[in-house]
PDB file of C-alpha atoms in Angstrom:
ATOM      1  CA  ASP A  42      -8.842  -3.876 -16.284  1.00 87.00           C
ATOM      2  CA  SER A  43      -5.258  -5.049 -15.736  1.00 87.00           C
ATOM      3  CA  GLY A  44      -4.889  -6.645 -19.184  1.00 94.00           C
ATOM      4  CA  VAL A  45      -4.378 -10.101 -17.673  1.00 97.00           C
ATOM      5  CA  THR A  46      -7.055 -12.593 -18.685  1.00 98.00           C
ATOM      6  CA  GLN A  47      -8.018 -15.829 -16.982  1.00 98.00           C
ATOM      7  CA  THR A  48     -10.398 -18.594 -17.978  1.00 97.00           C
ATOM      8  CA  PRO A  49     -12.672 -20.025 -16.838  1.00 97.00           C
ATOM      9  CA  LYS A  50     -14.189 -17.599 -14.358  1.00 97.00           C
ATOM     10  CA  HIS A  51     -15.846 -20.362 -12.362  1.00 97.00           C
ATOM     11  CA  LEU A  52     -15.161 -24.080 -12.189  1.00 97.00           C
ATOM     12  CA  ILE A  53     -17.073 -26.700 -10.233  1.00 97.00           C
ATOM     13  CA  THR A  54     -15.719 -30.229 -10.121  1.00 97.00           C
ATOM     14  CA  ALA A  55     -15.660 -33.326  -7.951  1.00 98.00           C
ATOM     15  CA  THR A  56     -12.967 -34.682  -5.666  1.00 98.00           C
ATOM     16  CA  GLY A  57     -10.336 -36.718  -7.460  1.00 98.00           C
ATOM     17  CA  GLN A  58     -10.752 -34.871 -10.728  1.00 98.00           C
ATOM     18  CA  ARG A  59      -8.230 -32.851 -12.721  1.00 98.00           C
ATOM     19  CA  VAL A  60      -8.693 -29.300 -14.014  1.00 98.00           C
ATOM     20  CA  THR A  61      -6.691 -26.805 -16.051  1.00 98.00           C
ATOM     21  CA  LEU A  62      -6.744 -23.068 -15.473  1.00 98.00           C
ATOM     22  CA  ARG A  63      -5.554 -20.736 -18.179  1.00 98.00           C
ATOM     23  CA  CYS A  64      -3.900 -17.326 -18.048  1.00 98.00           C
ATOM     24  CA  SER A  65      -2.834 -14.821 -20.688  1.00 98.00           C
ATOM     25  CA  PRO A  66      -0.421 -12.142 -19.466  1.00 98.00           C
ATOM     26  CA  ARG A  67      -0.484  -8.456 -20.367  1.00 97.00           C
ATOM     27  CA  SER A  68       0.992  -7.669 -23.731  1.00 96.00           C
ATOM     28  CA  GLY A  69       4.771  -7.449 -23.371  1.00 95.00           C
ATOM     29  CA  ASP A  70       4.963  -9.181 -20.005  1.00 96.00           C
ATOM     30  CA  LEU A  71       7.287 -12.168 -19.823  1.00 96.00           C
ATOM     31  CA  SER A  72       6.626 -13.352 -16.275  1.00 96.00           C
ATOM     32  CA  VAL A  73       3.538 -15.190 -15.090  1.00 97.00           C
ATOM     33  CA  TYR A  74       2.829 -15.909 -11.434  1.00 97.00           C
ATOM     34  CA  TRP A  75       0.152 -18.150  -9.957  1.00 98.00           C
ATOM     35  CA  TYR A  76      -1.442 -17.488  -6.562  1.00 97.00           C
ATOM     36  CA  GLN A  77      -4.034 -19.230  -4.451  1.00 97.00           C
ATOM     37  CA  GLN A  78      -6.403 -17.198  -2.280  1.00 96.00           C
ATOM     38  CA  SER A  79      -8.391 -18.941   0.415  1.00 92.00           C
ATOM     39  CA  LEU A  80     -10.088 -17.695   3.566  1.00 83.00           C
ATOM     40  CA  ASP A  81      -7.774 -19.568   5.931  1.00 79.00           C
ATOM     41  CA  GLN A  82      -4.449 -19.214   4.063  1.00 79.00           C
ATOM     42  CA  GLY A  83      -4.826 -15.785   2.498  1.00 86.00           C
ATOM     43  CA  LEU A  84      -3.018 -14.978  -0.735  1.00 92.00           C
ATOM     44  CA  GLN A  85      -0.209 -17.457  -1.319  1.00 94.00           C
ATOM     45  CA  PHE A  86       2.352 -17.614  -4.094  1.00 94.00           C
ATOM     46  CA  LEU A  87       2.457 -20.914  -5.960  1.00 96.00           C
ATOM     47  CA  ILE A  88       4.866 -20.650  -8.875  1.00 96.00           C
ATOM     48  CA  GLN A  89       6.456 -18.241 -11.364  1.00 96.00           C
ATOM     49  CA  TYR A  90       7.438 -18.706 -14.991  1.00 97.00           C
ATOM     50  CA  TYR A  91       9.623 -16.306 -16.927  1.00 96.00           C
ATOM     51  CA  ASN A  92       9.796 -16.543 -20.706  1.00 96.00           C
ATOM     52  CA  GLY A  93       8.882 -20.220 -20.654  1.00 95.00           C
ATOM     53  CA  GLU A  94      11.128 -21.312 -17.806  1.00 96.00           C
ATOM     54  CA  GLU A  95      10.240 -21.985 -14.183  1.00 96.00           C
ATOM     55  CA  ARG A  96      11.710 -19.142 -12.156  1.00 94.00           C
ATOM     56  CA  ALA A  97      10.515 -19.557  -8.573  1.00 93.00           C
ATOM     57  CA  LYS A  98       8.432 -21.964  -6.567  1.00 93.00           C
ATOM     58  CA  GLY A  99       6.328 -21.289  -3.513  1.00 91.00           C
ATOM     59  CA  ASN A 100       3.857 -23.407  -1.594  1.00 85.00           C
ATOM     60  CA  ILE A 101       2.773 -25.472  -4.562  1.00 94.00           C
ATOM     61  CA  LEU A 102       1.558 -28.993  -3.915  1.00 96.00           C
ATOM     62  CA  GLU A 103       3.007 -31.902  -5.882  1.00 96.00           C
ATOM     63  CA  ARG A 104      -0.499 -32.506  -7.279  1.00 97.00           C
ATOM     64  CA  PHE A 105      -0.287 -29.093  -8.949  1.00 98.00           C
ATOM     65  CA  SER A 106       1.847 -28.217 -11.946  1.00 97.00           C
ATOM     66  CA  ALA A 107       2.160 -25.339 -14.362  1.00 98.00           C
ATOM     67  CA  GLN A 108       3.756 -24.433 -17.632  1.00 97.00           C
ATOM     68  CA  GLN A 109       4.257 -21.401 -19.828  1.00 98.00           C
ATOM     69  CA  PHE A 110       3.944 -21.788 -23.571  1.00 97.00           C
ATOM     70  CA  PRO A 111       5.911 -20.067 -26.372  1.00 96.00           C
ATOM     71  CA  ASP A 112       3.112 -17.506 -26.807  1.00 96.00           C
ATOM     72  CA  LEU A 113       3.608 -16.760 -23.066  1.00 97.00           C
ATOM     73  CA  HIS A 114       0.205 -17.907 -21.909  1.00 97.00           C
ATOM     74  CA  SER A 115       0.302 -20.186 -18.906  1.00 98.00           C
ATOM     75  CA  GLU A 116      -1.723 -23.084 -17.586  1.00 98.00           C
ATOM     76  CA  LEU A 117      -2.051 -24.337 -14.023  1.00 98.00           C
ATOM     77  CA  ASN A 118      -2.990 -27.996 -13.734  1.00 98.00           C
ATOM     78  CA  LEU A 119      -4.583 -29.237 -10.533  1.00 98.00           C
ATOM     79  CA  SER A 120      -5.025 -32.991 -10.145  1.00 98.00           C
ATOM     80  CA  SER A 121      -6.452 -35.432  -7.594  1.00 98.00           C
ATOM     81  CA  LEU A 122      -8.534 -32.554  -6.317  1.00 98.00           C
ATOM     82  CA  GLU A 123      -9.518 -32.377  -2.672  1.00 97.00           C
ATOM     83  CA  LEU A 124     -12.183 -30.316  -0.931  1.00 96.00           C
ATOM     84  CA  GLY A 125      -9.435 -28.125   0.506  1.00 95.00           C
ATOM     85  CA  ASP A 126      -8.338 -27.071  -2.972  1.00 96.00           C
ATOM     86  CA  SER A 127     -11.478 -24.963  -3.291  1.00 97.00           C
ATOM     87  CA  ALA A 128     -10.202 -21.404  -3.592  1.00 97.00           C
ATOM     88  CA  LEU A 129      -9.660 -18.457  -5.882  1.00 97.00           C
ATOM     89  CA  TYR A 130      -6.712 -18.915  -8.204  1.00 98.00           C
ATOM     90  CA  PHE A 131      -5.095 -15.786  -9.560  1.00 98.00           C
ATOM     91  CA  CYS A 132      -2.589 -15.271 -12.262  1.00 98.00           C
ATOM     92  CA  ALA A 133      -0.389 -12.171 -12.328  1.00 97.00           C
ATOM     93  CA  SER A 134       2.103 -10.946 -14.868  1.00 97.00           C
ATOM     94  CA  SER A 135       5.044  -8.575 -14.977  1.00 96.00           C
ATOM     95  CA  VAL A 136       7.624  -7.404 -17.452  1.00 94.00           C
ATOM     96  CA  SER A 137      10.734  -8.652 -15.705  1.00 89.00           C
ATOM     97  CA  SER A 138      11.892 -11.832 -14.000  1.00 87.00           C
ATOM     98  CA  GLY A 139      11.857 -10.089 -10.609  1.00 87.00           C
ATOM     99  CA  VAL A 140       8.819  -9.832  -8.382  1.00 88.00           C
ATOM    100  CA  TYR A 141       8.163  -6.166  -9.111  1.00 92.00           C
ATOM    101  CA  GLU A 142       4.958  -4.597 -10.436  1.00 94.00           C
ATOM    102  CA  GLN A 143       2.775  -7.650 -10.709  1.00 96.00           C
ATOM    103  CA  TYR A 144      -0.644  -7.128 -12.293  1.00 97.00           C
ATOM    104  CA  PHE A 145      -3.353  -9.578 -11.379  1.00 97.00           C
ATOM    105  CA  GLY A 146      -6.064 -11.129 -13.481  1.00 98.00           C
ATOM    106  CA  PRO A 147      -9.704 -11.488 -12.400  1.00 97.00           C
ATOM    107  CA  GLY A 148      -9.180 -15.012 -11.056  1.00 97.00           C
ATOM    108  CA  THR A 149     -10.777 -18.422 -11.375  1.00 98.00           C
ATOM    109  CA  ARG A 150     -13.053 -19.580  -8.577  1.00 97.00           C
ATOM    110  CA  LEU A 151     -12.616 -23.336  -8.118  1.00 98.00           C
ATOM    111  CA  THR A 152     -15.171 -25.276  -6.134  1.00 97.00           C
ATOM    112  CA  VAL A 153     -14.460 -28.930  -5.387  1.00 97.00           C
ATOM    113  CA  THR A 154     -17.509 -30.908  -4.246  1.00 97.00           C
TER     114      THR A 154
ATOM    115  CA  GLY B 259      10.909 -17.111   5.389  1.00 74.00           C
ATOM    116  CA  GLU B 260       9.325 -13.689   5.233  1.00 84.00           C
ATOM    117  CA  ASN B 261       6.438 -12.960   7.598  1.00 90.00           C
ATOM    118  CA  VAL B 262       4.163  -9.988   6.912  1.00 95.00           C
ATOM    119  CA  GLU B 263       1.721  -8.796   9.544  1.00 97.00           C
ATOM    120  CA  GLN B 264      -1.039  -6.303   8.736  1.00 97.00           C
ATOM    121  CA  HIS B 265      -3.227  -4.190  11.016  1.00 97.00           C
ATOM    122  CA  PRO B 266      -6.035  -3.483  11.487  1.00 97.00           C
ATOM    123  CA  SER B 267      -8.087  -6.276   9.969  1.00 96.00           C
ATOM    124  CA  THR B 268     -11.092  -3.961   9.615  1.00 97.00           C
ATOM    125  CA  LEU B 269     -11.301  -0.186   9.457  1.00 98.00           C
ATOM    126  CA  SER B 270     -14.315   2.099   9.167  1.00 98.00           C
ATOM    127  CA  VAL B 271     -13.939   5.807   8.459  1.00 98.00           C
ATOM    128  CA  GLN B 272     -16.250   8.650   7.594  1.00 98.00           C
ATOM    129  CA  GLU B 273     -16.109   9.950   4.056  1.00 98.00           C
ATOM    130  CA  GLY B 274     -13.472  12.650   3.839  1.00 97.00           C
ATOM    131  CA  ASP B 275     -11.415  11.331   6.748  1.00 98.00           C
ATOM    132  CA  SER B 276      -8.018   9.676   6.426  1.00 98.00           C
ATOM    133  CA  ALA B 277      -7.279   5.959   6.698  1.00 98.00           C
ATOM    134  CA  VAL B 278      -3.995   4.360   7.728  1.00 98.00           C
ATOM    135  CA  ILE B 279      -3.075   0.688   7.367  1.00 98.00           C
ATOM    136  CA  LYS B 280       0.152  -0.652   8.843  1.00 98.00           C
ATOM    137  CA  CYS B 281       2.337  -3.639   7.992  1.00 98.00           C
ATOM    138  CA  THR B 282       5.477  -5.123   9.479  1.00 97.00           C
ATOM    139  CA  TYR B 283       7.884  -7.542   7.837  1.00 96.00           C
ATOM    140  CA  SER B 284      10.562  -9.839   9.184  1.00 94.00           C
ATOM    141  CA  ASP B 285      13.163 -10.239   6.421  1.00 92.00           C
ATOM    142  CA  SER B 286      15.657  -7.378   6.481  1.00 91.00           C
ATOM    143  CA  ALA B 287      16.611  -8.239   2.888  1.00 91.00           C
ATOM    144  CA  SER B 288      13.134  -7.297   1.607  1.00 93.00           C
ATOM    145  CA  ASN B 289      13.442  -4.491  -0.907  1.00 92.00           C
ATOM    146  CA  TYR B 290      10.015  -4.045  -2.516  1.00 95.00           C
ATOM    147  CA  PHE B 291       6.698  -3.265  -0.831  1.00 96.00           C
ATOM    148  CA  PRO B 292       3.542  -3.074  -2.963  1.00 97.00           C
ATOM    149  CA  TRP B 293      -0.017  -2.359  -1.874  1.00 98.00           C
ATOM    150  CA  TYR B 294      -3.027  -3.944  -3.550  1.00 98.00           C
ATOM    151  CA  LYS B 295      -6.732  -3.082  -3.470  1.00 98.00           C
ATOM    152  CA  GLN B 296      -9.190  -5.901  -3.970  1.00 97.00           C
ATOM    153  CA  GLU B 297     -12.849  -5.215  -4.642  1.00 96.00           C
ATOM    154  CA  LEU B 298     -15.482  -7.887  -4.315  1.00 92.00           C
ATOM    155  CA  GLY B 299     -15.292 -10.421  -7.123  1.00 91.00           C
ATOM    156  CA  LYS B 300     -12.147  -8.921  -8.643  1.00 94.00           C
ATOM    157  CA  GLY B 301      -8.443  -9.574  -8.622  1.00 96.00           C
ATOM    158  CA  PRO B 302      -5.996  -7.524  -6.533  1.00 97.00           C
ATOM    159  CA  GLN B 303      -5.166  -4.183  -8.143  1.00 97.00           C
ATOM    160  CA  LEU B 304      -1.712  -2.670  -7.665  1.00 97.00           C
ATOM    161  CA  ILE B 305      -2.289   0.837  -6.301  1.00 97.00           C
ATOM    162  CA  ILE B 306       1.147   1.939  -5.136  1.00 97.00           C
ATOM    163  CA  ASP B 307       4.538   0.448  -4.371  1.00 96.00           C
ATOM    164  CA  ILE B 308       7.814   1.506  -2.802  1.00 95.00           C
ATOM    165  CA  ARG B 309      11.354   0.249  -2.960  1.00 92.00           C
ATOM    166  CA  SER B 310      13.717   0.057  -0.025  1.00 86.00           C
ATOM    167  CA  ASN B 311      15.850   2.999  -1.162  1.00 86.00           C
ATOM    168  CA  VAL B 312      12.884   5.381  -0.807  1.00 84.00           C
ATOM    169  CA  GLY B 313      11.237   6.499   2.429  1.00 90.00           C
ATOM    170  CA  GLU B 314       7.956   7.844   1.076  1.00 94.00           C
ATOM    171  CA  LYS B 315       5.965   7.869  -2.139  1.00 94.00           C
ATOM    172  CA  LYS B 316       2.758   9.702  -3.024  1.00 96.00           C
ATOM    173  CA  ASP B 317       0.202   9.328  -5.760  1.00 94.00           C
ATOM    174  CA  GLN B 318      -2.699  11.766  -5.457  1.00 96.00           C
ATOM    175  CA  ARG B 319      -4.645  10.749  -2.316  1.00 97.00           C
ATOM    176  CA  ILE B 320      -2.517   7.703  -1.599  1.00 98.00           C
ATOM    177  CA  ALA B 321       0.885   7.607   0.065  1.00 98.00           C
ATOM    178  CA  VAL B 322       3.138   4.893   1.387  1.00 98.00           C
ATOM    179  CA  THR B 323       5.876   5.303   3.993  1.00 97.00           C
ATOM    180  CA  LEU B 324       8.682   2.874   4.767  1.00 96.00           C
ATOM    181  CA  ASN B 325      10.793   2.594   7.898  1.00 95.00           C
ATOM    182  CA  LYS B 326      13.538   0.077   7.137  1.00 93.00           C
ATOM    183  CA  THR B 327      15.045   0.246  10.597  1.00 93.00           C
ATOM    184  CA  ALA B 328      11.789  -0.710  12.265  1.00 94.00           C
ATOM    185  CA  LYS B 329      10.784  -2.949   9.363  1.00 95.00           C
ATOM    186  CA  HIS B 330       7.369  -1.450   8.898  1.00 95.00           C
ATOM    187  CA  PHE B 331       5.507   0.336   6.149  1.00 97.00           C
ATOM    188  CA  SER B 332       2.155   2.055   5.999  1.00 98.00           C
ATOM    189  CA  LEU B 333      -0.538   3.028   3.513  1.00 98.00           C
ATOM    190  CA  HIS B 334      -2.195   6.415   3.947  1.00 98.00           C
ATOM    191  CA  ILE B 335      -5.389   7.340   2.119  1.00 98.00           C
ATOM    192  CA  THR B 336      -6.553  10.935   2.511  1.00 97.00           C
ATOM    193  CA  GLU B 337      -9.990  12.424   1.744  1.00 98.00           C
ATOM    194  CA  THR B 338     -11.517   8.970   1.597  1.00 98.00           C
ATOM    195  CA  GLN B 339     -14.421   8.330  -0.750  1.00 97.00           C
ATOM    196  CA  PRO B 340     -17.018   5.530  -0.819  1.00 96.00           C
ATOM    197  CA  GLU B 341     -15.239   3.967  -3.811  1.00 96.00           C
ATOM    198  CA  ASP B 342     -12.165   3.453  -1.591  1.00 98.00           C
ATOM    199  CA  SER B 343     -14.143   0.741   0.232  1.00 98.00           C
ATOM    200  CA  ALA B 344     -12.343  -2.561  -0.458  1.00 97.00           C
ATOM    201  CA  VAL B 345      -9.864  -5.003   1.043  1.00 97.00           C
ATOM    202  CA  TYR B 346      -6.286  -3.737   1.012  1.00 98.00           C
ATOM    203  CA  PHE B 347      -3.250  -6.026   1.073  1.00 97.00           C
ATOM    204  CA  CYS B 348       0.347  -5.162   1.753  1.00 97.00           C
ATOM    205  CA  ALA B 349       3.186  -7.371   0.551  1.00 97.00           C
ATOM    206  CA  ALA B 350       6.938  -7.677   0.884  1.00 96.00           C
ATOM    207  CA  THR B 351       9.567  -9.518  -1.105  1.00 90.00           C
ATOM    208  CA  GLY B 352      11.302 -12.602   0.203  1.00 77.00           C
ATOM    209  CA  ALA B 353      13.080 -15.480  -1.529  1.00 71.00           C
ATOM    210  CA  ASN B 354      12.092 -14.464  -5.070  1.00 78.00           C
ATOM    211  CA  ASN B 355       8.407 -14.029  -4.376  1.00 89.00           C
ATOM    212  CA  LEU B 356       5.891 -11.818  -2.646  1.00 92.00           C
ATOM    213  CA  PHE B 357       4.514 -12.510   0.797  1.00 94.00           C
ATOM    214  CA  PHE B 358       1.141 -10.902   1.490  1.00 95.00           C
ATOM    215  CA  GLY B 359      -0.423  -9.586   4.638  1.00 96.00           C
ATOM    216  CA  THR B 360      -3.810 -10.885   5.733  1.00 95.00           C
ATOM    217  CA  GLY B 361      -5.710  -7.855   4.446  1.00 96.00           C
ATOM    218  CA  THR B 362      -7.623  -4.879   5.837  1.00 97.00           C
ATOM    219  CA  ARG B 363     -11.277  -4.407   5.019  1.00 97.00           C
ATOM    220  CA  LEU B 364     -11.799  -0.660   4.677  1.00 98.00           C
ATOM    221  CA  THR B 365     -15.325   0.719   4.793  1.00 98.00           C
ATOM    222  CA  VAL B 366     -15.901   4.378   3.970  1.00 98.00           C
ATOM    223  CA  ILE B 367     -19.194   5.575   5.422  1.00 96.00           C
ATOM    224  CA  PRO B 368     -20.932   8.237   3.280  1.00 94.00           C
TER     225      PRO B 368
END
């Protein structure tokens, strides 16, 4: 157990809908990273927040957004969902603002029908 | 941007044998190289990492080597056990984030 928690574990929704994924980092970690894992694209970095501020952006679609709250938990919002958004979404956390020593949560499996 | 290639995509070894997984990277500025183990239905687990100022690092049965000149790094698992069976990912830093390899499915045959 990495200490990173994610909810929900599974999510099934229809195309065009909007969902919110939630992540709580390990105690003491200030950075939260979001990743998407799919069979064709592998594990891809989406976005990083450090102590409430956006720190780095990867291949995140405009339909997706994230935020980190004062208690350091983070939410990833996915809107106007398409079939191709079906994937595993992982959150990771680390102590520093750099990319080092990231610990992953158990993930949320999103299925868009 | 950074490009990380990982080989082989699948690897089967007998219990007790060694396993080696290799990765190459393209960005000479990369300075951090972690390895993750992902079991079915779970998130990636950080098992070992190395920074660019170190050539080799060991942790019990696991070791990682880095060749900065050739831009490649490898994971070595000795005395493999059935519980080592999983998908292993390498990664390298680039532009403030991690770029992951495509994974190696390791199967340890009892």
